[in-house]
PDB file of C-alpha atoms and ligand atoms in Angstrom:
ATOM      1  CA  UNK A  37       9.699   4.781  23.771  1.00  0.00           C
ATOM      2  CA  UNK A  38      12.714   5.805  21.149  1.00  0.00           C
ATOM      3  CA  UNK A  39      15.830   7.636  22.510  1.00  0.00           C
ATOM      4  CA  UNK A  40      14.507  11.146  21.484  1.00  0.00           C
ATOM      5  CA  UNK A  41      11.474  10.877  23.716  1.00  0.00           C
ATOM      6  CA  UNK A  42      13.407  10.266  26.883  1.00  0.00           C
ATOM      7  CA  UNK A  43      15.145  13.541  26.690  1.00  0.00           C
ATOM      8  CA  UNK A  44      13.532  16.834  28.344  1.00  0.00           C
ATOM      9  CA  UNK A  45      11.317  18.408  26.239  1.00  0.00           C
ATOM     10  CA  UNK A  46      13.025  21.928  25.932  1.00  0.00           C
ATOM     11  CA  UNK A  47      16.245  20.007  24.750  1.00  0.00           C
ATOM     12  CA  UNK A  48      14.138  17.550  22.610  1.00  0.00           C
ATOM     13  CA  UNK A  49      12.963  20.817  20.551  1.00  0.00           C
ATOM     14  CA  UNK A  50      16.276  22.464  20.288  1.00  0.00           C
ATOM     15  CA  UNK A  51      17.614  19.135  18.574  1.00  0.00           C
ATOM     16  CA  UNK A  52      15.107  19.001  16.163  1.00  0.00           C
ATOM     17  CA  UNK A  53      15.007  22.821  15.926  1.00  0.00           C
ATOM     18  CA  UNK A  54      18.563  22.595  14.928  1.00  0.00           C
ATOM     19  CA  UNK A  55      18.115  19.350  12.272  1.00  0.00           C
ATOM     20  CA  UNK A  56      15.364  21.483  10.631  1.00  0.00           C
ATOM     21  CA  UNK A  57      17.479  24.639  10.353  1.00  0.00           C
ATOM     22  CA  UNK A  58      20.338  22.291   8.821  1.00  0.00           C
ATOM     23  CA  UNK A  59      17.990  21.086   6.131  1.00  0.00           C
ATOM     24  CA  UNK A  60      16.205  24.051   5.284  1.00  0.00           C
ATOM     25  CA  UNK A  61      20.158  25.480   5.058  1.00  0.00           C
ATOM     26  CA  UNK A  62      20.944  22.480   2.600  1.00  0.00           C
ATOM     27  CA  UNK A  63      17.682  23.096   0.348  1.00  0.00           C
ATOM     28  CA  UNK A  64      18.069  27.034   0.687  1.00  0.00           C
ATOM     29  CA  UNK A  65      22.078  26.659  -0.792  1.00  0.00           C
ATOM     30  CA  UNK A  66      21.047  23.899  -3.754  1.00  0.00           C
ATOM     31  CA  UNK A  67      22.646  20.739  -1.914  1.00  0.00           C
ATOM     32  CA  UNK A  68      19.520  18.757  -3.258  1.00  0.00           C
ATOM     33  CA  UNK A  69      19.394  20.298  -6.628  1.00  0.00           C
ATOM     34  CA  UNK A  70      21.040  16.738  -7.630  1.00  0.00           C
ATOM     35  CA  UNK A  71      18.094  14.718  -6.344  1.00  0.00           C
ATOM     36  CA  UNK A  72      16.571  16.405  -9.929  1.00  0.00           C
ATOM     37  CA  UNK A  73      19.317  14.766 -12.256  1.00  0.00           C
ATOM     38  CA  UNK A  74      17.991  12.388 -14.699  1.00  0.00           C
ATOM     39  CA  UNK A  75      19.995   9.354 -12.651  1.00  0.00           C
ATOM     40  CA  UNK A  76      17.780   9.754  -9.727  1.00  0.00           C
ATOM     41  CA  UNK A  77      14.566   9.862 -11.784  1.00  0.00           C
ATOM     42  CA  UNK A  78      15.128   6.480 -12.447  1.00  0.00           C
ATOM     43  CA  UNK A  79      14.966   5.354  -8.642  1.00  0.00           C
ATOM     44  CA  UNK A  80      11.976   7.401  -7.847  1.00  0.00           C
ATOM     45  CA  UNK A  81      10.605   5.287 -10.967  1.00  0.00           C
ATOM     46  CA  UNK A  82      11.116   1.878  -9.366  1.00  0.00           C
ATOM     47  CA  UNK A  83       9.013   3.187  -6.756  1.00  0.00           C
ATOM     48  CA  UNK A  84       6.366   4.301  -8.504  1.00  0.00           C
ATOM     49  CA  UNK A  85       6.296   0.709 -10.365  1.00  0.00           C
ATOM     50  CA  UNK A  86       6.050  -0.641  -6.926  1.00  0.00           C
ATOM     51  CA  UNK A  87       3.181   1.481  -5.827  1.00  0.00           C
ATOM     52  CA  UNK A  88       1.445   1.033  -9.039  1.00  0.00           C
ATOM     53  CA  UNK A  89       1.331  -2.837  -8.519  1.00  0.00           C
ATOM     54  CA  UNK A  90       1.252  -3.171  -4.911  1.00  0.00           C
ATOM     55  CA  UNK A  91      -1.407   0.153  -4.258  1.00  0.00           C
ATOM     56  CA  UNK A  92      -2.842   1.327  -7.275  1.00  0.00           C
ATOM     57  CA  UNK A  93      -4.682   4.369  -6.960  1.00  0.00           C
ATOM     58  CA  UNK A  94      -4.145   3.849  -3.385  1.00  0.00           C
ATOM     59  CA  UNK A  95      -3.438   6.748  -0.418  1.00  0.00           C
ATOM     60  CA  UNK A  96      -0.270   7.705   0.161  1.00  0.00           C
ATOM     61  CA  UNK A  97       1.965   8.797   3.094  1.00  0.00           C
ATOM     62  CA  UNK A  98       5.216   9.739   1.977  1.00  0.00           C
ATOM     63  CA  UNK A  99       7.625  10.428   5.049  1.00  0.00           C
ATOM     64  CA  UNK A 100      10.891  12.596   4.070  1.00  0.00           C
ATOM     65  CA  UNK A 101       9.058  14.067   0.552  1.00  0.00           C
ATOM     66  CA  UNK A 102      11.856  16.748  -0.150  1.00  0.00           C
ATOM     67  CA  UNK A 103      10.298  18.734  -3.162  1.00  0.00           C
ATOM     68  CA  UNK A 104       7.519  16.488  -4.146  1.00  0.00           C
ATOM     69  CA  UNK A 105       9.837  14.415  -6.544  1.00  0.00           C
ATOM     70  CA  UNK A 106       8.067  10.852  -6.162  1.00  0.00           C
ATOM     71  CA  UNK A 107       4.958  12.571  -6.477  1.00  0.00           C
ATOM     72  CA  UNK A 108       5.630  14.263  -9.732  1.00  0.00           C
ATOM     73  CA  UNK A 109       6.923  10.608 -11.100  1.00  0.00           C
ATOM     74  CA  UNK A 110       3.449   9.345 -10.434  1.00  0.00           C
ATOM     75  CA  UNK A 111       0.089   9.607 -13.029  1.00  0.00           C
ATOM     76  CA  UNK A 112      -2.915  11.378 -11.457  1.00  0.00           C
ATOM     77  CA  UNK A 113      -4.567   7.661 -11.351  1.00  0.00           C
ATOM     78  CA  UNK A 114      -1.944   6.557  -8.880  1.00  0.00           C
ATOM     79  CA  UNK A 115      -3.263   7.507  -6.021  1.00  0.00           C
ATOM     80  CA  UNK A 116      -6.758   9.093  -4.529  1.00  0.00           C
ATOM     81  CA  UNK A 117      -4.703  10.831  -1.830  1.00  0.00           C
ATOM     82  CA  UNK A 118      -1.348  11.790  -1.201  1.00  0.00           C
ATOM     83  CA  UNK A 119       0.445  13.006   1.665  1.00  0.00           C
ATOM     84  CA  UNK A 120       4.130  14.494   1.635  1.00  0.00           C
ATOM     85  CA  UNK A 121       5.789  15.259   4.876  1.00  0.00           C
ATOM     86  CA  UNK A 122       9.260  16.643   5.049  1.00  0.00           C
ATOM     87  CA  UNK A 123      11.130  18.292   8.198  1.00  0.00           C
ATOM     88  CA  UNK A 124      12.277  21.116   5.742  1.00  0.00           C
ATOM     89  CA  UNK A 125       9.773  24.229   5.343  1.00  0.00           C
ATOM     90  CA  UNK A 126      11.825  25.078   2.675  1.00  0.00           C
ATOM     91  CA  UNK A 127      11.684  21.983   0.324  1.00  0.00           C
ATOM     92  CA  UNK A 128       7.455  21.959   1.207  1.00  0.00           C
ATOM     93  CA  UNK A 129       7.302  25.106   0.270  1.00  0.00           C
ATOM     94  CA  UNK A 130       8.752  24.039  -3.024  1.00  0.00           C
ATOM     95  CA  UNK A 131       6.468  20.760  -2.959  1.00  0.00           C
ATOM     96  CA  UNK A 132       3.583  22.998  -2.273  1.00  0.00           C
ATOM     97  CA  UNK A 133       4.496  25.226  -5.847  1.00  0.00           C
ATOM     98  CA  UNK A 134       4.768  22.585  -7.836  1.00  0.00           C
ATOM     99  CA  UNK A 135       1.445  20.513  -6.442  1.00  0.00           C
ATOM    100  CA  UNK A 136      -0.962  23.664  -5.703  1.00  0.00           C
ATOM    101  CA  UNK A 137      -3.681  22.736  -8.045  1.00  0.00           C
ATOM    102  CA  UNK A 138      -4.670  19.115  -6.875  1.00  0.00           C
ATOM    103  CA  UNK A 139      -7.038  18.941  -3.738  1.00  0.00           C
ATOM    104  CA  UNK A 140      -5.908  15.446  -3.250  1.00  0.00           C
ATOM    105  CA  UNK A 141      -2.789  16.372  -2.258  1.00  0.00           C
ATOM    106  CA  UNK A 142      -1.202  17.894   1.296  1.00  0.00           C
ATOM    107  CA  UNK A 143       2.006  18.579   1.898  1.00  0.00           C
ATOM    108  CA  UNK A 144       3.295  19.667   5.457  1.00  0.00           C
ATOM    109  CA  UNK A 145       6.333  20.311   7.581  1.00  0.00           C
ATOM    110  CA  UNK A 146       7.027  18.197  10.367  1.00  0.00           C
ATOM    111  CA  UNK A 147       9.499  15.619  11.832  1.00  0.00           C
ATOM    112  CA  UNK A 148       9.199  12.072  11.204  1.00  0.00           C
ATOM    113  CA  UNK A 149       9.236  10.840  14.838  1.00  0.00           C
ATOM    114  CA  UNK A 150       6.797  13.676  15.913  1.00  0.00           C
ATOM    115  CA  UNK A 151       4.051  13.860  13.371  1.00  0.00           C
ATOM    116  CA  UNK A 152       0.869  12.537  14.134  1.00  0.00           C
ATOM    117  CA  UNK A 153      -2.240  12.106  11.331  1.00  0.00           C
ATOM    118  CA  UNK A 154      -5.484  10.947  11.857  1.00  0.00           C
ATOM    119  CA  UNK A 155      -5.906   9.971   8.475  1.00  0.00           C
ATOM    120  CA  UNK A 156      -5.153   6.260   7.499  1.00  0.00           C
ATOM    121  CA  UNK A 157      -3.515   5.447   4.301  1.00  0.00           C
ATOM    122  CA  UNK A 158      -2.431   1.816   1.875  1.00  0.00           C
ATOM    123  CA  UNK A 159       1.360   2.889   1.462  1.00  0.00           C
ATOM    124  CA  UNK A 160       3.639   4.782   3.893  1.00  0.00           C
ATOM    125  CA  UNK A 161       6.836   5.358   1.834  1.00  0.00           C
ATOM    126  CA  UNK A 162      10.305   6.569   2.614  1.00  0.00           C
ATOM    127  CA  UNK A 163      12.622   7.451  -0.184  1.00  0.00           C
ATOM    128  CA  UNK A 164      15.801   7.832   0.676  1.00  0.00           C
ATOM    129  CA  UNK A 165      14.988   9.675   3.962  1.00  0.00           C
ATOM    130  CA  UNK A 166      14.651   6.652   6.803  1.00  0.00           C
ATOM    131  CA  UNK A 167      18.126   6.340   7.298  1.00  0.00           C
ATOM    132  CA  UNK A 168      18.694  10.228   8.870  1.00  0.00           C
ATOM    133  CA  UNK A 169      17.103   8.743  12.015  1.00  0.00           C
ATOM    134  CA  UNK A 170      18.845   6.542  14.426  1.00  0.00           C
ATOM    135  CA  UNK A 171      16.139   4.380  14.802  1.00  0.00           C
ATOM    136  CA  UNK A 172      14.425   3.123  11.449  1.00  0.00           C
ATOM    137  CA  UNK A 173      12.352   0.083  13.106  1.00  0.00           C
ATOM    138  CA  UNK A 174      11.291   2.330  15.674  1.00  0.00           C
ATOM    139  CA  UNK A 175      10.063   4.847  12.884  1.00  0.00           C
ATOM    140  CA  UNK A 176       7.830   1.579  10.823  1.00  0.00           C
ATOM    141  CA  UNK A 177       6.268   1.008  13.913  1.00  0.00           C
ATOM    142  CA  UNK A 178       5.065   4.370  14.369  1.00  0.00           C
ATOM    143  CA  UNK A 179       3.634   4.530  11.408  1.00  0.00           C
ATOM    144  CA  UNK A 180       2.060   1.188  11.301  1.00  0.00           C
ATOM    145  CA  UNK A 181      -0.529   2.837  13.368  1.00  0.00           C
ATOM    146  CA  UNK A 182      -1.638   5.156   9.951  1.00  0.00           C
ATOM    147  CA  UNK A 183      -1.631   1.726   7.854  1.00  0.00           C
ATOM    148  CA  UNK A 184      -4.937   0.036   6.871  1.00  0.00           C
ATOM    149  CA  UNK A 185      -4.808  -3.600   7.639  1.00  0.00           C
ATOM    150  CA  UNK A 186      -3.647  -4.338   3.907  1.00  0.00           C
ATOM    151  CA  UNK A 187      -1.519  -1.182   4.001  1.00  0.00           C
ATOM    152  CA  UNK A 188       2.047  -1.959   3.069  1.00  0.00           C
ATOM    153  CA  UNK A 189       5.679   0.372   3.103  1.00  0.00           C
ATOM    154  CA  UNK A 190       7.722   1.025   0.538  1.00  0.00           C
ATOM    155  CA  UNK A 191      11.209   1.737   1.494  1.00  0.00           C
ATOM    156  CA  UNK A 192      14.162   3.152  -0.680  1.00  0.00           C
ATOM    157  CA  UNK A 193      17.932   3.192   0.204  1.00  0.00           C
ATOM    158  CA  UNK A 194      21.040   3.869  -1.456  1.00  0.00           C
ATOM    159  CA  UNK A 195      23.775   1.173  -1.684  1.00  0.00           C
ATOM    160  CA  UNK A 196      26.112   2.380   0.852  1.00  0.00           C
ATOM    161  CA  UNK A 197      27.633   1.376   4.423  1.00  0.00           C
ATOM    162  CA  UNK A 198      24.833   3.708   5.898  1.00  0.00           C
ATOM    163  CA  UNK A 199      21.964   1.976   3.647  1.00  0.00           C
ATOM    164  CA  UNK A 200      23.195  -1.318   5.155  1.00  0.00           C
ATOM    165  CA  UNK A 201      23.448  -0.575   8.687  1.00  0.00           C
ATOM    166  CA  UNK A 202      19.573   0.401   7.877  1.00  0.00           C
ATOM    167  CA  UNK A 203      18.319  -2.462   6.097  1.00  0.00           C
ATOM    168  CA  UNK A 204      19.837  -4.455   9.118  1.00  0.00           C
ATOM    169  CA  UNK A 205      17.573  -2.646  11.378  1.00  0.00           C
ATOM    170  CA  UNK A 206      14.513  -2.675   9.287  1.00  0.00           C
ATOM    171  CA  UNK A 207      14.616  -6.690   8.101  1.00  0.00           C
ATOM    172  CA  UNK A 208      14.587  -7.984  11.545  1.00  0.00           C
ATOM    173  CA  UNK A 209      11.097  -6.273  12.004  1.00  0.00           C
ATOM    174  CA  UNK A 210       9.648  -6.873   8.309  1.00  0.00           C
ATOM    175  CA  UNK A 211       8.793  -9.659   5.805  1.00  0.00           C
ATOM    176  CA  UNK A 212       9.723  -8.398   2.072  1.00  0.00           C
ATOM    177  CA  UNK A 213       6.677  -8.656   0.022  1.00  0.00           C
ATOM    178  CA  UNK A 214       8.453  -7.302  -3.181  1.00  0.00           C
ATOM    179  CA  UNK A 215      11.552  -5.507  -4.178  1.00  0.00           C
ATOM    180  CA  UNK A 216      13.514  -3.839  -7.225  1.00  0.00           C
ATOM    181  CA  UNK A 217      17.490  -2.819  -7.406  1.00  0.00           C
ATOM    182  CA  UNK A 218      17.904   0.443  -9.862  1.00  0.00           C
ATOM    183  CA  UNK A 219      21.246   0.486 -10.892  1.00  0.00           C
ATOM    184  CA  UNK A 220      23.154   3.332 -13.027  1.00  0.00           C
ATOM    185  CA  UNK A 221      26.286   5.769 -13.313  1.00  0.00           C
ATOM    186  CA  UNK A 222      25.216   7.388  -9.887  1.00  0.00           C
ATOM    187  CA  UNK A 223      25.077   4.244  -8.040  1.00  0.00           C
ATOM    188  CA  UNK A 224      22.233   1.609  -6.779  1.00  0.00           C
ATOM    189  CA  UNK A 225      19.368   1.838  -4.865  1.00  0.00           C
ATOM    190  CA  UNK A 226      17.238  -0.718  -3.510  1.00  0.00           C
ATOM    191  CA  UNK A 227      13.337  -0.412  -3.321  1.00  0.00           C
ATOM    192  CA  UNK A 228      11.662  -2.739  -1.068  1.00  0.00           C
ATOM    193  CA  UNK A 229       7.813  -3.660  -0.651  1.00  0.00           C
ATOM    194  CA  UNK A 230       7.409  -4.589   3.150  1.00  0.00           C
ATOM    195  CA  UNK A 231       4.958  -5.423   5.958  1.00  0.00           C
ATOM    196  CA  UNK A 232       5.654  -5.114   9.774  1.00  0.00           C
ATOM    197  CA  UNK A 233       6.069  -8.812  11.537  1.00  0.00           C
TER     198      UNK A 233
HETATM  199  C1  SAM B  15      17.845  12.968   0.323  1.00  0.00           C
HETATM  200  S1  SAM B  15      16.528  13.318   0.787  1.00  0.00           S
HETATM  201  C2  SAM B  15      15.002  12.515  -0.207  1.00  0.00           C
HETATM  202  C3  SAM B  15      14.183  13.423  -0.652  1.00  0.00           C
HETATM  203  C4  SAM B  15      13.412  12.781  -1.500  1.00  0.00           C
HETATM  204  N1  SAM B  15      12.295  11.653  -0.653  1.00  0.00           N
HETATM  205  C5  SAM B  15      14.014  11.948  -2.527  1.00  0.00           C
HETATM  206  O1  SAM B  15      14.037  10.404  -2.481  1.00  0.00           O
HETATM  207  O2  SAM B  15      14.512  12.260  -3.433  1.00  0.00           O
HETATM  208  C6  SAM B  15      16.009  13.343   2.278  1.00  0.00           C
HETATM  209  C7  SAM B  15      15.228  14.008   3.047  1.00  0.00           C
HETATM  210  O3  SAM B  15      14.428  13.490   4.073  1.00  0.00           O
HETATM  211  C8  SAM B  15      14.227  14.831   4.748  1.00  0.00           C
HETATM  212  N2  SAM B  15      14.550  14.322   6.506  1.00  0.00           N
HETATM  213  C9  SAM B  15      15.502  14.189   7.025  1.00  0.00           C
HETATM  214  N3  SAM B  15      15.053  14.071   8.400  1.00  0.00           N
HETATM  215  C10 SAM B  15      13.907  14.543   8.574  1.00  0.00           C
HETATM  216  C11 SAM B  15      13.107  14.215   9.596  1.00  0.00           C
HETATM  217  N4  SAM B  15      13.625  13.596  10.950  1.00  0.00           N
HETATM  218  N5  SAM B  15      11.629  14.052   9.567  1.00  0.00           N
HETATM  219  C12 SAM B  15      11.305  14.527   7.887  1.00  0.00           C
HETATM  220  N6  SAM B  15      12.074  14.655   7.159  1.00  0.00           N
HETATM  221  C13 SAM B  15      13.282  14.413   7.208  1.00  0.00           C
HETATM  222  C14 SAM B  15      15.001  15.586   4.289  1.00  0.00           C
HETATM  223  O4  SAM B  15      14.562  16.915   4.686  1.00  0.00           O
HETATM  224  C15 SAM B  15      15.309  15.373   3.115  1.00  0.00           C
HETATM  225  O5  SAM B  15      14.300  16.403   2.201  1.00  0.00           O
END
Protein backbone atom coordinates (compact mmCIF):
# COMPACT_ATOMS: atom_id res chain seq x y z
CA UNK A 1 0.00 0.00 0.00
CA UNK A 2 1.36 3.46 -0.94
CA UNK A 3 0.95 6.58 1.24
CA UNK A 4 -1.65 7.82 -1.24
CA UNK A 5 -3.80 4.72 -0.78
CA UNK A 6 -3.90 5.33 2.98
CA UNK A 7 -5.80 8.62 2.45
CA UNK A 8 -9.60 8.82 2.35
CA UNK A 9 -10.90 8.33 -1.21
CA UNK A 10 -12.39 11.87 -1.47
CA UNK A 11 -9.07 13.46 -0.42
CA UNK A 12 -7.11 11.22 -2.81
CA UNK A 13 -9.37 12.23 -5.71
CA UNK A 14 -8.90 15.93 -4.84
CA UNK A 15 -5.09 15.60 -4.79
CA UNK A 16 -5.01 13.71 -8.08
CA UNK A 17 -7.37 16.20 -9.73
CA UNK A 18 -5.12 19.05 -8.61
CA UNK A 19 -2.00 17.38 -10.00
CA UNK A 20 -3.71 16.76 -13.36
CA UNK A 21 -4.87 20.39 -13.47
CA UNK A 22 -1.32 21.62 -12.84
CA UNK A 23 0.15 19.48 -15.63
CA UNK A 24 -2.66 20.49 -17.99
CA UNK A 25 -1.98 24.15 -17.26
CA UNK A 26 1.75 23.68 -17.88
CA UNK A 27 1.20 21.92 -21.22
CA UNK A 28 -1.42 24.45 -22.33
CA UNK A 29 0.85 27.39 -21.43
CA UNK A 30 3.75 25.97 -23.47
CA UNK A 31 6.08 25.19 -20.57
CA UNK A 32 6.93 21.74 -21.98
CA UNK A 33 7.61 22.88 -25.55
CA UNK A 34 11.27 22.70 -24.57
CA UNK A 35 11.01 18.89 -24.59
CA UNK A 36 10.81 19.17 -28.40
CA UNK A 37 14.27 20.83 -28.61
CA UNK A 38 16.99 18.95 -30.55
CA UNK A 39 19.02 18.35 -27.35
CA UNK A 40 16.11 16.34 -25.91
CA UNK A 41 15.98 14.10 -28.99
CA UNK A 42 19.34 12.61 -28.02
CA UNK A 43 18.12 11.15 -24.73
CA UNK A 44 14.94 9.83 -26.41
CA UNK A 45 17.06 8.20 -29.12
CA UNK A 46 19.16 6.55 -26.39
CA UNK A 47 16.00 4.98 -24.92
CA UNK A 48 14.86 3.93 -28.39
CA UNK A 49 18.22 2.18 -28.97
CA UNK A 50 17.88 0.25 -25.70
CA UNK A 51 14.31 -0.75 -26.62
CA UNK A 52 15.47 -2.02 -30.04
CA UNK A 53 18.25 -4.00 -28.35
CA UNK A 54 16.18 -5.61 -25.58
CA UNK A 55 12.57 -5.78 -26.82
CA UNK A 56 12.70 -5.49 -30.64
CA UNK A 57 9.21 -5.22 -32.09
CA UNK A 58 7.82 -5.52 -28.55
CA UNK A 59 4.62 -4.50 -26.78
CA UNK A 60 5.49 -1.20 -25.13
CA UNK A 61 3.79 0.70 -22.32
CA UNK A 62 5.07 4.24 -21.73
CA UNK A 63 4.07 5.91 -18.45
CA UNK A 64 4.21 9.72 -18.36
CA UNK A 65 4.43 9.77 -22.15
CA UNK A 66 3.56 13.46 -22.57
CA UNK A 67 3.05 14.35 -26.23
CA UNK A 68 4.30 11.05 -27.74
CA UNK A 69 7.88 12.28 -28.17
CA UNK A 70 9.40 8.83 -27.56
CA UNK A 71 7.04 7.07 -29.93
CA UNK A 72 8.00 9.56 -32.63
CA UNK A 73 11.65 8.51 -32.26
CA UNK A 74 10.72 4.84 -32.88
CA UNK A 75 10.42 3.24 -36.31
CA UNK A 76 7.19 1.44 -37.13
CA UNK A 77 8.88 -1.96 -36.78
CA UNK A 78 10.20 -1.15 -33.30
CA UNK A 79 6.90 -2.10 -31.66
CA UNK A 80 3.89 -4.34 -32.22
CA UNK A 81 1.77 -2.46 -29.68
CA UNK A 82 2.27 0.92 -28.01
CA UNK A 83 0.23 2.23 -25.09
CA UNK A 84 1.07 5.71 -23.79
CA UNK A 85 -0.32 7.01 -20.50
CA UNK A 86 -0.12 10.49 -19.02
CA UNK A 87 -1.86 12.40 -16.26
CA UNK A 88 -2.32 15.40 -18.59
CA UNK A 89 -5.34 15.22 -20.89
CA UNK A 90 -3.87 18.17 -22.82
CA UNK A 91 -0.69 16.21 -23.61
CA UNK A 92 -2.65 13.04 -24.44
CA UNK A 93 -4.93 14.90 -26.84
CA UNK A 94 -1.84 16.15 -28.70
CA UNK A 95 -0.32 12.65 -28.70
CA UNK A 96 -3.52 11.23 -30.18
CA UNK A 97 -3.55 13.80 -32.99
CA UNK A 98 0.05 12.95 -33.94
CA UNK A 99 -0.44 9.16 -33.86
CA UNK A 100 -4.09 8.83 -34.94
CA UNK A 101 -3.46 6.64 -37.97
CA UNK A 102 -1.77 3.68 -36.27
CA UNK A 103 -4.25 1.07 -34.92
CA UNK A 104 -1.49 -0.49 -32.77
CA UNK A 105 -1.22 2.70 -30.72
CA UNK A 106 -3.43 3.81 -27.79
CA UNK A 107 -2.99 6.95 -25.66
CA UNK A 108 -4.79 7.12 -22.30
CA UNK A 109 -5.20 9.81 -19.65
CA UNK A 110 -4.53 8.38 -16.18
CA UNK A 111 -2.45 8.86 -13.06
CA UNK A 112 0.36 6.29 -12.97
CA UNK A 113 -0.57 5.44 -9.36
CA UNK A 114 -4.15 4.57 -10.26
CA UNK A 115 -3.97 3.04 -13.75
CA UNK A 116 -5.34 -0.49 -14.21
CA UNK A 117 -4.75 -2.36 -17.48
CA UNK A 118 -5.54 -5.95 -18.49
CA UNK A 119 -2.81 -6.21 -21.19
CA UNK A 120 0.74 -7.56 -20.80
CA UNK A 121 3.84 -5.77 -22.13
CA UNK A 122 7.46 -6.55 -23.00
CA UNK A 123 8.65 -3.22 -21.64
CA UNK A 124 7.25 -0.56 -19.32
CA UNK A 125 9.00 2.76 -19.97
CA UNK A 126 9.35 5.86 -17.81
CA UNK A 127 11.19 8.67 -19.61
CA UNK A 128 11.60 11.62 -17.23
CA UNK A 129 8.39 10.79 -15.37
CA UNK A 130 9.03 8.40 -12.48
CA UNK A 131 10.55 11.08 -10.21
CA UNK A 132 7.25 12.95 -10.14
CA UNK A 133 5.85 10.38 -7.73
CA UNK A 134 7.17 10.12 -4.15
CA UNK A 135 7.69 6.34 -4.24
CA UNK A 136 9.25 5.17 -7.55
CA UNK A 137 9.91 1.66 -6.19
CA UNK A 138 6.19 1.21 -5.40
CA UNK A 139 5.35 2.33 -8.93
CA UNK A 140 7.74 -0.25 -10.40
CA UNK A 141 6.20 -2.97 -8.24
CA UNK A 142 2.76 -1.92 -9.44
CA UNK A 143 3.76 -2.17 -13.12
CA UNK A 144 5.69 -5.43 -12.72
CA UNK A 145 2.26 -7.11 -12.83
CA UNK A 146 1.84 -5.91 -16.42
CA UNK A 147 5.22 -7.21 -17.60
CA UNK A 148 5.73 -10.52 -19.37
CA UNK A 149 8.07 -12.85 -17.42
CA UNK A 150 10.93 -11.76 -19.76
CA UNK A 151 9.84 -8.13 -19.71
CA UNK A 152 11.95 -5.17 -18.63
CA UNK A 153 11.61 -1.64 -17.32
CA UNK A 154 13.29 1.17 -19.24
CA UNK A 155 13.82 4.23 -17.03
CA UNK A 156 15.37 7.54 -18.07
CA UNK A 157 16.29 10.14 -15.45
CA UNK A 158 18.01 13.53 -15.80
CA UNK A 159 21.19 13.89 -13.74
CA UNK A 160 20.45 16.22 -10.83
CA UNK A 161 19.71 15.93 -7.10
CA UNK A 162 16.13 14.85 -7.63
CA UNK A 163 17.25 12.26 -10.19
CA UNK A 164 19.86 10.86 -7.80
CA UNK A 165 17.17 10.54 -5.11
CA UNK A 166 14.96 8.61 -7.52
CA UNK A 167 17.77 6.18 -8.48
CA UNK A 168 18.52 5.71 -4.76
CA UNK A 169 15.00 4.35 -4.36
CA UNK A 170 14.97 2.36 -7.60
CA UNK A 171 18.34 0.57 -7.46
CA UNK A 172 17.80 -1.38 -4.20
CA UNK A 173 14.76 -3.14 -5.76
CA UNK A 174 16.12 -3.68 -9.29
CA UNK A 175 18.96 -5.28 -11.27
CA UNK A 176 20.54 -3.20 -14.03
CA UNK A 177 20.56 -5.14 -17.32
CA UNK A 178 21.93 -2.38 -19.54
CA UNK A 179 22.44 1.35 -19.37
CA UNK A 180 23.53 4.36 -21.36
CA UNK A 181 24.29 8.00 -20.54
CA UNK A 182 23.55 10.84 -22.93
CA UNK A 183 25.36 14.15 -22.46
CA UNK A 184 25.02 17.39 -24.38
CA UNK A 185 24.73 21.13 -23.75
CA UNK A 186 21.40 20.65 -21.96
CA UNK A 187 22.79 18.18 -19.41
CA UNK A 188 23.10 14.43 -18.87
CA UNK A 189 20.45 11.71 -18.75
CA UNK A 190 20.84 8.11 -17.63
CA UNK A 191 18.66 5.50 -19.30
CA UNK A 192 18.65 2.03 -17.73
CA UNK A 193 17.10 -1.32 -18.60
CA UNK A 194 16.01 -2.87 -15.30
CA UNK A 195 14.44 -5.99 -13.86
CA UNK A 196 12.71 -6.06 -10.52
CA UNK A 197 14.64 -8.20 -8.02
C1 LIG B 1 9.07 16.03 -17.93
S1 LIG B 1 7.63 15.37 -18.67
C2 LIG B 1 8.35 14.04 -19.69
C3 LIG B 1 7.47 13.75 -20.89
C4 LIG B 1 8.03 12.66 -21.83
N1 LIG B 1 8.03 11.35 -21.20
C5 LIG B 1 9.44 12.99 -22.26
O1 LIG B 1 10.36 12.21 -21.99
O2 LIG B 1 9.63 14.02 -22.93
C6 LIG B 1 6.90 14.43 -17.34
C7 LIG B 1 5.58 13.81 -17.75
O3 LIG B 1 5.10 12.99 -16.69
C8 LIG B 1 3.69 13.18 -16.59
N2 LIG B 1 3.28 12.82 -15.23
C9 LIG B 1 3.65 13.44 -14.07
N3 LIG B 1 3.06 12.85 -13.02
C10 LIG B 1 2.33 11.82 -13.52
C11 LIG B 1 1.49 10.83 -12.93
N4 LIG B 1 1.31 10.80 -11.61
N5 LIG B 1 0.88 9.93 -13.75
C12 LIG B 1 1.06 9.99 -15.10
N6 LIG B 1 1.83 10.89 -15.71
C13 LIG B 1 2.47 11.81 -14.94
C14 LIG B 1 3.49 14.65 -16.92
O4 LIG B 1 2.19 14.98 -17.30
C15 LIG B 1 4.50 14.83 -18.04
O5 LIG B 1 3.93 14.56 -19.31
